[in-house]
Short mmCIF file of C-alpha atoms and ligand atoms in Angstrom, two decimals:
data_model
loop_
_atom_site.label_atom_id
_atom_site.label_comp_id
_atom_site.label_asym_id
_atom_site.label_seq_id
_atom_site.Cartn_x
_atom_site.Cartn_y
_atom_site.Cartn_z
CA UNK O 1281 190.73 56.94 20.61
CA UNK O 1282 192.79 56.67 18.07
CA UNK O 1283 193.07 56.40 14.31
CA UNK O 1284 191.92 53.53 13.56
CA UNK O 1285 189.27 53.46 15.37
CA UNK O 1286 188.13 56.84 13.93
CA UNK O 1287 188.65 54.75 10.17
CA UNK O 1288 186.47 51.95 11.46
CA UNK O 1289 184.18 54.69 11.94
CA UNK O 1290 184.59 56.19 8.92
CA UNK O 1291 184.20 53.79 6.78
CA UNK O 1292 180.32 52.66 8.50
CA UNK O 1293 179.56 56.27 7.13
CA UNK O 1294 181.12 55.53 3.94
CA UNK O 1295 179.31 51.84 3.03
CA UNK O 1296 175.70 53.78 4.86
CA UNK O 1297 173.02 54.56 2.40
CA UNK O 1298 171.42 56.35 5.71
CA UNK O 1299 173.81 57.85 8.92
CA UNK O 1300 170.95 59.93 10.79
CA UNK O 1301 173.22 62.00 13.83
CA UNK O 1302 171.46 63.19 17.22
CA UNK O 1303 172.70 65.79 19.27
CA UNK O 1304 173.36 67.19 21.77
CA UNK O 1305 174.17 70.20 23.46
CA UNK O 1306 178.11 68.78 23.01
CA UNK O 1307 177.87 69.76 19.47
CA UNK O 1308 178.09 73.79 20.03
CA UNK O 1309 179.74 73.88 22.64
CA UNK O 1310 182.61 74.82 19.99
CA UNK O 1311 180.91 78.03 19.15
CA UNK O 1312 180.39 79.13 22.88
CA UNK O 1313 177.33 77.59 23.49
CA UNK O 1314 177.22 76.62 26.86
CA UNK O 1315 175.78 73.03 28.48
CA UNK O 1316 173.60 71.93 30.10
CA UNK O 1317 175.40 69.46 32.57
CA UNK O 1318 179.50 69.52 32.52
CA UNK O 1319 180.64 70.34 35.91
CA UNK O 1320 181.56 74.28 36.47
CA UNK O 1321 181.13 75.12 32.76
CA UNK O 1322 177.16 73.84 32.52
CA UNK O 1323 173.99 75.87 32.78
CA UNK O 1324 173.08 73.47 35.69
CA UNK O 1325 175.83 74.34 37.35
CA UNK O 1326 174.85 77.56 38.29
CA UNK O 1327 171.31 77.70 37.72
CA UNK O 1328 168.66 75.32 38.83
CA UNK O 1329 166.67 73.19 35.86
CA UNK O 1330 163.07 72.69 38.06
CA UNK O 1331 163.15 76.42 38.52
CA UNK O 1332 164.92 77.86 34.63
CA UNK O 1333 162.78 75.35 32.67
CA UNK O 1334 159.45 73.99 33.98
CA UNK O 1335 156.43 74.54 33.30
CA UNK O 1336 156.36 75.27 37.63
CA UNK O 1337 159.41 77.83 37.51
CA UNK O 1338 157.74 80.00 34.71
CA UNK O 1339 154.32 80.48 36.29
CA UNK O 1340 155.93 81.15 39.92
CA UNK O 1341 158.42 83.95 38.40
CA UNK O 1342 158.14 84.47 35.07
CA UNK O 1343 160.56 87.22 34.91
CA UNK O 1344 162.88 84.96 35.36
CA UNK O 1345 162.62 82.80 33.35
CA UNK O 1346 162.54 85.31 30.44
CA UNK O 1347 165.55 86.53 31.17
CA UNK O 1348 167.67 83.48 31.14
CA UNK O 1349 166.00 82.97 27.78
CA UNK O 1350 167.26 86.89 26.80
CA UNK O 1351 170.38 86.76 28.07
CA UNK O 1352 170.95 82.51 25.83
CA UNK O 1353 169.16 83.95 23.26
CA UNK O 1354 171.93 86.76 23.17
CA UNK O 1355 175.22 84.05 23.67
CA UNK O 1356 173.39 82.11 20.29
CA UNK O 1357 172.53 84.88 18.38
CA UNK O 1358 176.07 85.58 18.72
CA UNK O 1359 177.60 81.47 18.24
CA UNK O 1360 178.35 80.34 14.34
CA UNK O 1361 178.87 77.06 13.71
CA UNK O 1362 181.79 75.67 14.17
CA UNK O 1363 183.28 71.73 12.27
CA UNK O 1364 181.19 69.92 13.41
CA UNK O 1365 178.84 71.90 12.41
CA UNK O 1366 179.12 72.25 9.43
CA UNK O 1367 180.94 69.06 8.59
CA UNK O 1368 177.06 67.58 8.66
CA UNK O 1369 175.53 70.10 6.89
CA UNK O 1370 177.70 69.16 3.68
CA UNK O 1371 178.10 65.61 4.12
CA UNK O 1372 174.14 65.71 4.02
CA UNK O 1373 174.61 67.49 0.48
CA UNK O 1374 177.19 65.61 -1.30
CA UNK O 1375 174.62 62.69 -0.06
CA UNK O 1376 171.08 63.59 -1.18
CA UNK O 1377 167.80 63.38 0.23
CA UNK O 1378 167.62 61.04 3.13
CA UNK O 1379 171.70 60.49 2.93
CA UNK O 1380 171.78 63.03 6.38
CA UNK O 1381 169.14 63.12 9.16
CA UNK O 1382 169.83 65.30 11.83
CA UNK O 1383 167.57 64.62 15.16
CA UNK O 1384 168.53 67.56 17.63
CA UNK O 1385 167.72 67.41 21.19
CA UNK O 1386 169.26 71.34 20.86
CA UNK O 1387 167.22 74.90 20.69
CA UNK O 1388 169.93 77.19 19.50
CA UNK O 1389 169.19 76.32 15.49
CA UNK O 1390 173.35 76.21 14.30
CA UNK O 1391 172.83 72.82 12.43
CA UNK O 1392 169.77 74.97 10.10
CA UNK O 1393 172.46 78.39 10.11
CA UNK O 1394 175.21 75.51 9.72
CA UNK O 1395 173.08 75.00 6.35
CA UNK O 1396 171.55 71.28 7.23
CA UNK O 1397 168.06 71.27 6.09
CA UNK O 1398 167.57 67.50 6.65
CA UNK O 1399 167.12 68.54 11.73
CA UNK O 1400 164.67 66.51 13.52
CA UNK O 1401 165.11 69.79 16.45
CA UNK O 1402 163.00 67.56 19.80
CA UNK O 1403 163.28 70.14 22.46
CA UNK O 1404 162.14 72.79 20.07
CA UNK O 1405 164.04 76.59 19.39
CA UNK O 1406 165.16 79.46 21.99
CA UNK O 1407 164.38 81.83 18.75
CA UNK O 1408 160.53 81.34 18.36
CA UNK O 1409 158.12 82.48 21.49
CA UNK O 1410 155.26 80.82 22.08
CA UNK O 1411 151.77 81.15 23.43
CA UNK O 1412 151.55 79.07 26.70
CA UNK O 1413 148.05 78.74 26.51
CA UNK O 1414 149.11 77.68 22.90
CA UNK O 1415 146.17 80.12 20.80
CA UNK O 1416 148.22 79.97 18.48
CA UNK O 1417 150.43 83.06 18.22
CA UNK O 1418 153.92 82.53 17.60
CA UNK O 1419 156.89 84.60 16.98
CA UNK O 1420 160.04 83.66 15.10
CA UNK O 1421 162.14 87.43 15.93
CA UNK O 1422 163.05 87.35 19.19
CA UNK O 1423 164.70 90.91 18.04
CA UNK O 1424 160.88 92.33 18.23
CA UNK O 1425 160.33 91.78 22.28
CA UNK O 1426 160.94 92.99 25.02
CA UNK O 1427 163.59 91.72 26.79
CA UNK O 1428 162.87 91.81 31.04
CA UNK O 1429 159.45 90.71 31.43
CA UNK O 1430 158.50 88.65 29.24
CA UNK O 1431 154.94 89.77 27.07
CA UNK O 1432 151.52 88.83 27.25
CA UNK O 1433 150.05 87.53 23.94
CA UNK O 1434 148.29 89.71 21.75
CA UNK O 1435 145.61 86.75 21.02
CA UNK O 1436 144.56 86.04 24.44
CA UNK O 1437 146.39 87.91 26.85
CA UNK O 1438 148.64 84.35 28.75
CA UNK O 1439 151.90 85.07 29.14
CA UNK O 1440 154.26 84.60 25.53
CA UNK O 1441 156.96 81.51 26.72
CA UNK O 1442 160.43 79.72 24.57
CA UNK O 1443 159.00 77.73 22.38
CA UNK O 1444 161.56 75.13 24.21
CA UNK O 1445 160.13 72.32 26.14
CA UNK O 1446 161.32 71.72 29.52
CA UNK O 1447 160.91 68.76 32.44
CA UNK O 1448 157.59 67.16 31.70
CA UNK O 1449 155.88 69.14 28.76
CA UNK O 1450 155.27 65.79 26.16
CA UNK O 1451 158.05 66.29 22.97
CA UNK O 1452 156.12 67.01 20.02
CA UNK O 1453 154.55 64.10 18.89
CA UNK O 1454 155.24 64.40 15.24
CA UNK O 1455 158.94 65.03 15.59
CA UNK O 1456 158.86 61.88 17.92
CA UNK O 1457 157.37 60.37 15.78
CA UNK O 1458 160.29 60.95 12.68
CA UNK O 1459 163.22 60.72 14.86
CA UNK O 1460 162.11 57.27 15.77
CA UNK O 1461 161.71 56.61 12.07
CA UNK O 1462 164.83 58.11 10.84
CA UNK O 1463 167.44 55.99 13.75
CA UNK O 1464 164.95 52.66 12.71
CA UNK O 1465 165.45 53.54 9.10
CA UNK O 1466 169.52 54.27 9.78
CA UNK O 1467 172.57 52.11 9.23
CA UNK O 1468 174.68 53.86 11.15
CA UNK O 1469 173.35 56.67 14.69
CA UNK O 1470 176.30 59.48 15.07
CA UNK O 1471 175.34 60.13 18.90
CA UNK O 1472 177.02 63.15 19.62
CA UNK O 1473 177.64 64.92 22.57
CA UNK O 1474 175.02 63.98 25.27
CA UNK O 1475 175.27 63.13 28.52
CA UNK O 1476 172.25 60.65 27.30
CA UNK O 1477 170.53 61.61 30.27
CA UNK O 1478 167.13 63.29 28.73
CA UNK O 1479 164.33 61.03 27.78
CA UNK O 1480 162.09 60.57 25.28
CA UNK O 1481 166.29 61.12 23.21
CA UNK O 1482 168.15 58.75 25.24
CA UNK O 1483 166.30 56.43 24.06
CA UNK O 1484 167.18 56.46 20.56
CA UNK O 1485 170.27 54.60 20.53
CA UNK O 1486 168.81 51.67 21.81
CA UNK O 1487 166.02 51.76 19.59
CA UNK O 1488 168.79 52.63 16.27
CA UNK O 1489 171.04 49.26 17.96
CA UNK O 1490 167.61 47.27 18.24
CA UNK O 1491 167.35 48.22 14.44
CA UNK O 1492 170.39 46.73 13.37
CA UNK O 1493 172.21 50.19 12.85
CA UNK O 1494 175.72 50.81 13.59
CA UNK O 1495 175.79 52.80 16.65
CA UNK O 1496 178.89 55.44 16.79
CA UNK O 1497 179.21 58.25 20.82
CA UNK O 1498 181.76 61.07 20.27
CA UNK O 1499 181.41 62.48 23.15
CA UNK O 1500 185.14 63.20 25.64
CA UNK O 1501 183.63 62.19 28.42
CA UNK O 1502 181.60 58.78 28.96
CA UNK O 1503 178.32 59.52 29.21
CA UNK O 1504 175.37 56.50 29.77
CA UNK O 1505 174.68 55.72 26.66
CA UNK O 1506 178.21 53.81 26.31
CA UNK O 1507 177.01 50.29 27.22
CA UNK O 1508 175.04 50.22 24.11
CA UNK O 1509 177.06 51.53 21.58
CA UNK O 1510 179.09 49.66 18.82
CA UNK O 1511 182.43 52.31 18.80
CA UNK O 1512 183.15 54.86 20.89
CA UNK O 1513 185.37 57.72 20.94
CA UNK O 1514 186.64 59.92 23.24
CA UNK O 1515 187.17 62.43 21.16
CA UNK O 1516 185.44 66.62 20.48
CA UNK O 1517 182.73 67.39 17.81
CA UNK O 1518 184.63 69.46 15.64
CA UNK O 1519 187.58 67.67 15.55
CA UNK O 1520 186.51 63.88 14.52
CA UNK O 1521 182.80 64.82 13.61
CA UNK O 1522 184.13 66.64 10.13
CA UNK O 1523 186.95 62.81 10.21
CA UNK O 1524 183.82 60.81 9.98
CA UNK O 1525 182.50 62.60 7.43
CA UNK O 1526 185.30 63.00 4.71
CA UNK O 1527 184.69 61.81 1.19
CA UNK O 1528 187.70 59.89 0.00
C1 BJW A 3095 180.64 68.00 23.76
C2 BJW A 3095 181.81 68.35 24.41
C3 BJW A 3095 182.47 68.58 23.08
C4 BJW A 3095 181.26 68.60 26.24
N1 BJW A 3095 182.16 67.70 21.88
N2 BJW A 3095 180.47 66.34 23.16
C5 BJW A 3095 162.33 58.18 31.85
C6 BJW A 3095 163.02 57.31 32.94
C7 BJW A 3095 163.30 58.85 33.81
C8 BJW A 3095 163.11 59.87 33.55
C9 BJW A 3095 161.67 59.89 32.28
C10 BJW A 3095 161.84 59.30 31.31
N3 BJW A 3095 160.41 59.62 30.33
C11 BJW A 3095 160.51 60.36 30.50
C12 BJW A 3095 161.65 61.32 31.85
C13 BJW A 3095 161.11 62.39 31.87
C14 BJW A 3095 162.35 63.28 31.79
C15 BJW A 3095 163.23 62.96 32.22
O1 BJW A 3095 164.08 62.72 30.89
N4 BJW A 3095 164.61 63.38 33.55
C16 BJW A 3095 165.27 62.21 33.19
C17 BJW A 3095 166.95 64.07 33.29
C18 BJW A 3095 165.11 61.74 34.46
N5 BJW A 3095 161.61 64.36 30.15
C19 BJW A 3095 161.02 65.33 29.71
O2 BJW A 3095 160.58 65.49 30.90
C20 BJW A 3095 160.96 64.94 28.91
N6 BJW A 3095 158.96 65.42 28.76
C21 BJW A 3095 158.68 64.61 28.11
O3 BJW A 3095 159.23 63.03 28.87
O4 BJW A 3095 157.20 63.29 28.38
C22 BJW A 3095 156.34 62.64 28.81
C23 BJW A 3095 156.85 62.85 30.28
C24 BJW A 3095 156.78 63.38 30.78
C25 BJW A 3095 157.23 63.18 33.01
C26 BJW A 3095 157.40 61.76 32.91
C27 BJW A 3095 156.98 61.48 31.98
C28 BJW A 3095 156.93 61.39 30.43
C29 BJW A 3095 161.18 66.86 28.14
C30 BJW A 3095 162.19 66.89 28.24
C31 BJW A 3095 162.73 68.40 28.02
C32 BJW A 3095 164.77 68.52 28.18
N7 BJW A 3095 164.31 69.66 28.28
C33 BJW A 3095 165.75 70.67 28.18
C34 BJW A 3095 165.30 71.83 28.48
C35 BJW A 3095 165.20 72.48 26.28
C36 BJW A 3095 165.09 73.91 27.45
C37 BJW A 3095 165.82 74.83 27.18
O5 BJW A 3095 167.71 74.89 26.53
O6 BJW A 3095 166.27 75.74 27.67
O7 BJW A 3095 166.67 69.70 26.98
S1 BJW A 3095 166.55 69.74 29.32
C38 BJW A 3095 168.65 70.13 28.69
O8 BJW A 3095 168.55 68.58 28.39
C39 BJW A 3095 168.32 70.45 27.55
C40 BJW A 3095 169.02 69.25 26.47
O9 BJW A 3095 168.62 69.30 25.38
C41 BJW A 3095 168.92 67.99 27.34
C42 BJW A 3095 169.54 67.26 27.02
O10 BJW A 3095 170.86 67.15 27.09
P1 BJW A 3095 172.45 66.69 26.44
O11 BJW A 3095 172.16 67.82 24.94
O12 BJW A 3095 172.89 66.64 26.33
O13 BJW A 3095 173.26 68.31 27.10
P2 BJW A 3095 174.48 68.10 28.47
O14 BJW A 3095 174.43 68.55 29.21
O15 BJW A 3095 173.80 66.54 29.69
O16 BJW A 3095 175.14 66.88 28.07
C43 BJW A 3095 176.75 67.52 27.46
C44 BJW A 3095 176.97 66.77 26.65
O17 BJW A 3095 178.04 67.29 25.13
C45 BJW A 3095 178.28 66.15 27.32
O18 BJW A 3095 178.77 64.75 27.63
C46 BJW A 3095 179.59 65.99 27.94
O19 BJW A 3095 180.82 66.12 28.20
C47 BJW A 3095 179.63 66.17 25.98
N8 BJW A 3095 180.01 67.02 25.63
N9 BJW A 3095 181.82 68.83 25.03
C48 BJW A 3095 181.40 65.79 22.19
N10 BJW A 3095 183.54 69.49 22.25
ZN1 ZN A 3096 148.15 83.07 23.16
#
């Protein structure tokens, strides 16, 4: 990644009326939130995704899954938004409504905590708890919930579960549609800190490109999406994203 590459991407961002940003776990790595697929440090290096992040895994051992999410909630509660989250929030405030839309796969809530308002959380939110039977019960305050076994729904008696999207589950159709609309109408899509392996989110950069947007990837490592990008910036989110959004 050269300074000229960063300048080129920055000039596209500046010339763009609408910037969309697709983020993944890598944008929160420098806040101390583990990614999923990074060797050694990623969650899937230590834990089996189908055991912990699938409906079948939860039904097999709700306590195991609940304790794992309790541990992750505690880590996220201690984390703080980093320079990348903050730069996106500042750019949105400076550009006004519609200027910056964040589509995130992350469940950590750090974009909103940084101050971003136009945020589409494709895979839900770790801090919210809902009824497995989807009877409508929802809790926003995890501190009121027990840490060991998952609690039961006070209305219908089913288990309660984190309000996240597990493998094999559908994404919220309204959120997915809003994400598709955002990438279709943007001039530049920044793709920050995602391996690009999980669909349907991984299909959004190609949709943006087909709709005429420039696609800029920010990631220290190669990803599945690099081939479809206009420009790949090999660097860490907290270093590169603020530079791309720096005002003149
Ligand atoms: C840095 C950095 C730094 C490090 N700076 N970067 C089409 C084809 C094939 C399969 C499918 C398909 N359509 C659907 C599927 C099935 C499945 C899927 O995609 N499987 C693939 C894995 C093959 N998708 C689904 O099941 C989805 N549901 C669905 O489509 O329903 C309909 C349907 C079902 C079944 C069949 C067909 C249709 C739901 C997906 C839900 C994903 N859920 C998770 C868990 C959320 C809850 C939780 O947190 O516990 O979401 S899995 C996990 O992966 C999490 C993430 O949001 C998601 C994406 O990961 P992400 O963010 O990219 O993280 P990593 O770790 O992979 O990458 C980190 C990156 O950061 C790396 O590139 C690093 O280099 C980089 N990085 N430090 C910048 N400092
Ligand atoms: Zn219920």
